[in-house]
Short mmCIF file of C-alpha atoms and ligand atoms in Angstrom, two decimals:
data_model
loop_
_atom_site.label_atom_id
_atom_site.label_comp_id
_atom_site.label_asym_id
_atom_site.label_seq_id
_atom_site.Cartn_x
_atom_site.Cartn_y
_atom_site.Cartn_z
CA MET P 4 2.27 -10.63 7.98
CA ARG P 5 1.67 -14.36 8.30
CA LEU P 6 4.44 -16.65 7.21
CA ILE P 7 5.81 -20.15 7.42
CA LEU P 8 9.52 -20.79 7.75
CA PHE P 9 10.63 -24.22 6.69
CA GLY P 10 13.70 -26.17 5.69
CA PRO P 11 15.82 -29.09 6.91
CA PRO P 12 17.06 -29.32 10.48
CA GLY P 13 20.05 -27.01 10.89
CA ALA P 14 18.99 -24.75 8.00
CA GLY P 15 19.11 -21.75 10.32
CA LYS P 16 15.36 -21.41 10.90
CA GLY P 17 15.74 -20.50 14.57
CA THR P 18 18.43 -17.89 13.83
CA GLN P 19 16.53 -16.28 10.96
CA ALA P 20 13.28 -16.45 12.95
CA LEU P 21 14.82 -14.08 15.51
CA PHE P 22 15.69 -11.63 12.74
CA ILE P 23 12.21 -11.83 11.15
CA LYS P 24 10.44 -11.46 14.49
CA GLU P 25 12.36 -8.26 15.30
CA LYS P 26 12.13 -6.73 11.85
CA TYR P 27 8.48 -7.50 11.05
CA ASN P 28 6.99 -7.67 14.54
CA VAL P 29 5.40 -11.08 14.19
CA GLU P 30 4.70 -13.66 16.87
CA HIS P 31 7.22 -16.52 16.63
CA ILE P 32 5.57 -19.92 17.01
CA SER P 33 8.04 -22.80 17.10
CA THR P 34 6.58 -26.26 17.74
CA GLY P 35 10.10 -27.52 18.56
CA ASP P 36 10.46 -24.86 21.30
CA VAL P 37 6.99 -25.62 22.71
CA LEU P 38 7.79 -29.34 22.76
CA ARG P 39 11.22 -28.86 24.37
CA GLU P 40 9.58 -26.74 27.08
CA ALA P 41 6.97 -29.49 27.64
CA VAL P 42 9.74 -32.10 27.90
CA LYS P 43 11.60 -29.93 30.41
CA ASN P 44 8.46 -29.51 32.53
CA GLU P 45 7.64 -33.23 32.23
CA THR P 46 4.04 -32.54 31.20
CA GLU P 47 1.92 -35.30 29.67
CA VAL P 48 2.65 -33.98 26.16
CA GLY P 49 6.34 -33.64 27.07
CA LEU P 50 6.64 -37.23 28.24
CA LEU P 51 4.98 -38.49 25.06
CA ALA P 52 7.00 -36.19 22.77
CA LYS P 53 10.38 -37.02 24.29
CA SER P 54 10.48 -40.59 22.98
CA TYR P 55 9.96 -39.34 19.42
CA MET P 56 12.25 -36.33 19.67
CA ASP P 57 15.19 -38.29 21.08
CA LYS P 58 15.10 -40.54 18.02
CA GLY P 59 14.65 -37.70 15.56
CA GLU P 60 11.14 -38.90 14.67
CA LEU P 61 8.13 -36.65 14.26
CA VAL P 62 5.76 -36.26 17.20
CA PRO P 63 2.24 -37.45 16.18
CA ASP P 64 0.30 -34.96 14.06
CA GLU P 65 -2.62 -34.57 16.48
CA VAL P 66 -0.26 -33.45 19.27
CA VAL P 67 1.39 -30.68 17.26
CA ILE P 68 -1.85 -29.64 15.57
CA GLU P 69 -3.38 -29.11 19.01
CA ILE P 70 -0.38 -26.97 20.02
CA ILE P 71 -0.83 -24.81 16.91
CA ASN P 72 -4.59 -24.48 17.44
CA GLN P 73 -3.98 -23.23 20.95
CA LYS P 74 -1.24 -20.80 19.92
CA LEU P 75 -3.21 -19.36 17.00
CA SER P 76 -6.26 -18.80 19.18
CA THR P 77 -4.34 -16.37 21.41
CA LEU P 78 -3.02 -14.03 18.71
CA ASN P 79 -5.89 -11.51 18.43
CA GLY P 80 -5.08 -10.61 14.83
CA LYS P 81 -1.31 -10.22 15.31
CA GLY P 82 0.92 -11.45 12.48
CA PHE P 83 2.78 -14.70 13.05
CA MET P 84 5.58 -16.88 11.82
CA LEU P 85 5.36 -20.66 12.06
CA ASP P 86 8.77 -22.25 12.55
CA GLY P 87 8.96 -26.06 12.28
CA PHE P 88 5.25 -26.44 11.50
CA PRO P 89 3.74 -27.86 9.33
CA ARG P 90 6.05 -30.84 8.80
CA THR P 91 3.62 -33.29 7.15
CA LEU P 92 0.86 -32.97 4.58
CA ALA P 93 -1.69 -33.81 7.29
CA GLN P 94 -0.41 -30.88 9.36
CA ALA P 95 -0.52 -28.57 6.32
CA ASN P 96 -4.12 -29.56 5.62
CA ALA P 97 -5.07 -29.09 9.26
CA LEU P 98 -3.44 -25.65 9.20
CA ASN P 99 -5.38 -24.69 6.07
CA ASN P 100 -8.62 -25.64 7.81
CA VAL P 101 -7.87 -23.64 10.96
CA LEU P 102 -6.90 -20.61 8.88
CA LYS P 103 -10.02 -20.89 6.75
CA ASN P 104 -12.24 -21.12 9.82
CA ASN P 105 -10.66 -17.92 11.12
CA ASP P 106 -10.70 -16.11 7.77
CA LEU P 107 -6.92 -15.96 7.65
CA GLU P 108 -4.39 -16.66 4.91
CA ILE P 109 -0.67 -17.35 4.81
CA ASP P 110 1.20 -14.65 2.85
CA VAL P 111 4.40 -16.52 2.13
CA VAL P 112 6.28 -19.76 2.81
CA ILE P 113 10.02 -19.27 3.10
CA LEU P 114 12.07 -22.37 2.36
CA LEU P 115 15.68 -22.22 3.54
CA GLU P 116 17.75 -24.50 1.31
CA VAL P 117 20.96 -25.95 2.76
CA ASP P 118 22.83 -29.07 1.66
CA ASP P 119 23.05 -32.15 3.89
CA GLU P 120 26.75 -31.98 4.76
CA GLU P 121 26.42 -28.33 5.80
CA VAL P 122 23.43 -29.30 7.98
CA VAL P 123 25.44 -31.96 9.79
CA LYS P 124 28.35 -29.53 10.26
CA ARG P 125 26.11 -26.77 11.65
CA ILE P 126 24.30 -29.13 14.01
CA MET P 127 27.56 -30.60 15.32
CA ASN P 128 28.60 -27.03 16.17
CA ARG P 129 25.24 -26.30 17.79
CA GLN P 130 25.54 -29.41 19.93
CA LYS P 131 28.70 -28.03 21.53
CA ILE P 132 26.74 -24.94 22.58
CA GLU P 133 23.19 -26.12 23.30
CA ASN P 134 23.73 -29.82 24.01
CA ARG P 135 20.35 -30.89 22.54
CA ASN P 136 19.56 -34.60 22.93
CA ASP P 137 18.61 -34.88 19.27
CA ASP P 138 21.77 -33.25 17.87
CA SER P 139 24.02 -36.35 17.85
CA GLU P 140 25.22 -37.31 14.38
CA ASP P 141 23.08 -40.47 13.96
CA VAL P 142 19.92 -38.70 15.14
CA VAL P 143 20.66 -35.78 12.81
CA ARG P 144 20.97 -38.19 9.87
CA ASN P 145 17.59 -39.65 10.83
CA ARG P 146 16.06 -36.17 11.09
CA LEU P 147 17.33 -35.49 7.58
CA ASN P 148 15.68 -38.69 6.31
CA VAL P 149 12.44 -37.76 8.05
CA TYR P 150 12.65 -34.31 6.48
CA ARG P 151 13.19 -35.77 3.03
CA ASP P 152 10.36 -38.33 3.33
CA GLN P 153 7.70 -36.49 5.27
CA THR P 154 8.37 -32.75 5.11
CA SER P 155 9.85 -32.03 1.69
CA PRO P 156 6.54 -32.92 -0.09
CA LEU P 157 5.31 -29.63 1.37
CA LYS P 158 7.45 -27.83 -1.23
CA ASP P 159 5.03 -29.01 -3.90
CA PHE P 160 2.02 -28.33 -1.72
CA TYR P 161 2.94 -24.67 -1.17
CA SER P 162 4.37 -24.21 -4.62
CA LYS P 163 0.97 -25.15 -6.09
CA LEU P 164 -0.60 -22.54 -3.84
CA ASN P 165 1.93 -20.01 -5.23
CA LEU P 166 3.27 -19.29 -1.78
CA LEU P 167 6.72 -20.86 -1.88
CA LYS P 168 9.85 -18.70 -1.91
CA GLU P 169 13.08 -20.65 -1.97
CA ILE P 170 15.98 -18.89 -0.29
CA ASP P 171 19.61 -19.99 -0.48
CA GLY P 172 20.46 -20.80 3.14
CA MET P 173 24.21 -21.18 2.54
CA GLY P 174 26.63 -18.41 3.51
CA GLU P 175 26.85 -15.80 6.23
CA ILE P 176 23.89 -15.33 8.61
CA SER P 177 23.56 -11.64 7.62
CA GLU P 178 23.61 -12.46 3.90
CA ILE P 179 20.78 -14.96 4.38
CA SER P 180 18.81 -12.41 6.43
CA ASN P 181 19.22 -9.94 3.55
CA ARG P 182 17.86 -12.47 1.08
CA ILE P 183 14.83 -13.07 3.30
CA GLU P 184 14.32 -9.36 3.82
CA ARG P 185 14.27 -8.76 0.06
CA GLU P 186 11.45 -11.30 -0.33
CA LEU P 187 9.43 -10.13 2.66
CA ASP P 188 9.72 -6.45 1.75
CA LYS P 189 7.97 -7.25 -1.53
CA LEU P 190 4.88 -8.15 0.51
CA ILE P 191 4.63 -4.85 2.33
P1 LIG J 224 12.91 -28.48 15.74
O1 LIG J 224 13.33 -27.69 16.92
O2 LIG J 224 11.91 -27.77 14.87
O3 LIG J 224 14.06 -29.03 14.96
O4 LIG J 224 12.11 -29.76 16.30
C1 LIG J 224 12.74 -30.70 17.15
C2 LIG J 224 11.92 -31.97 17.21
O5 LIG J 224 10.60 -31.69 17.72
C3 LIG J 224 11.66 -32.66 15.86
O6 LIG J 224 12.73 -33.50 15.46
C4 LIG J 224 10.38 -33.45 16.17
O7 LIG J 224 10.66 -34.61 16.93
C5 LIG J 224 9.63 -32.48 17.07
N1 LIG J 224 8.76 -31.57 16.28
C6 LIG J 224 8.87 -30.22 16.18
N2 LIG J 224 7.92 -29.72 15.36
C7 LIG J 224 7.20 -30.78 14.93
C8 LIG J 224 6.09 -30.94 14.04
N3 LIG J 224 5.53 -29.89 13.42
N4 LIG J 224 5.62 -32.20 13.85
C9 LIG J 224 6.15 -33.27 14.47
N5 LIG J 224 7.19 -33.20 15.29
C10 LIG J 224 7.73 -31.97 15.53
#
């Protein structure tokens, strides 16, 4: 199975990604995780990415596209789930090209829908636990604006490709997992 998980910051992508990875045995590729690791290790990419991430802005397309190219080239046919990528139309087009060159197709794009106030509430809770630099309230509001302006056009993009499945991301974690499971089981 090859899928994309997308939705606003705080929609529960990371949490549901763990469930999907276990249940469907797919490789979990999170550009946010790769970038945070690079920041921690102070690599060249990390130093560049940090200035964008701290403000809640998107890291330049070519940086994340290169990360995805590298990750996809190591999979040897294993299924995968992209979490937090693509986030712009340029990234989605680049992904389509890489997939085409490797004779691969995405099976489904799962969109987790959560309203803005719930997002802010969830992220404020997460900050108490994980203490992420980009989880302060003003940065979260900016991340929501960035999502609305740059990422939400992907709904149309994937809807036109007949790949989009919108899942209600409000409620208990297990309920949301069940909703995702019902969609993914249809593909098996
Ligand atoms: P996430 O963990 O997915 O919420 O990502 C945290 C931050 O990493 C984002 O706010 C961006 O600054 C950066 N980032 C992660 N994925 C991407 C992407 N696909 N394109 C651009 N920036 C990204």
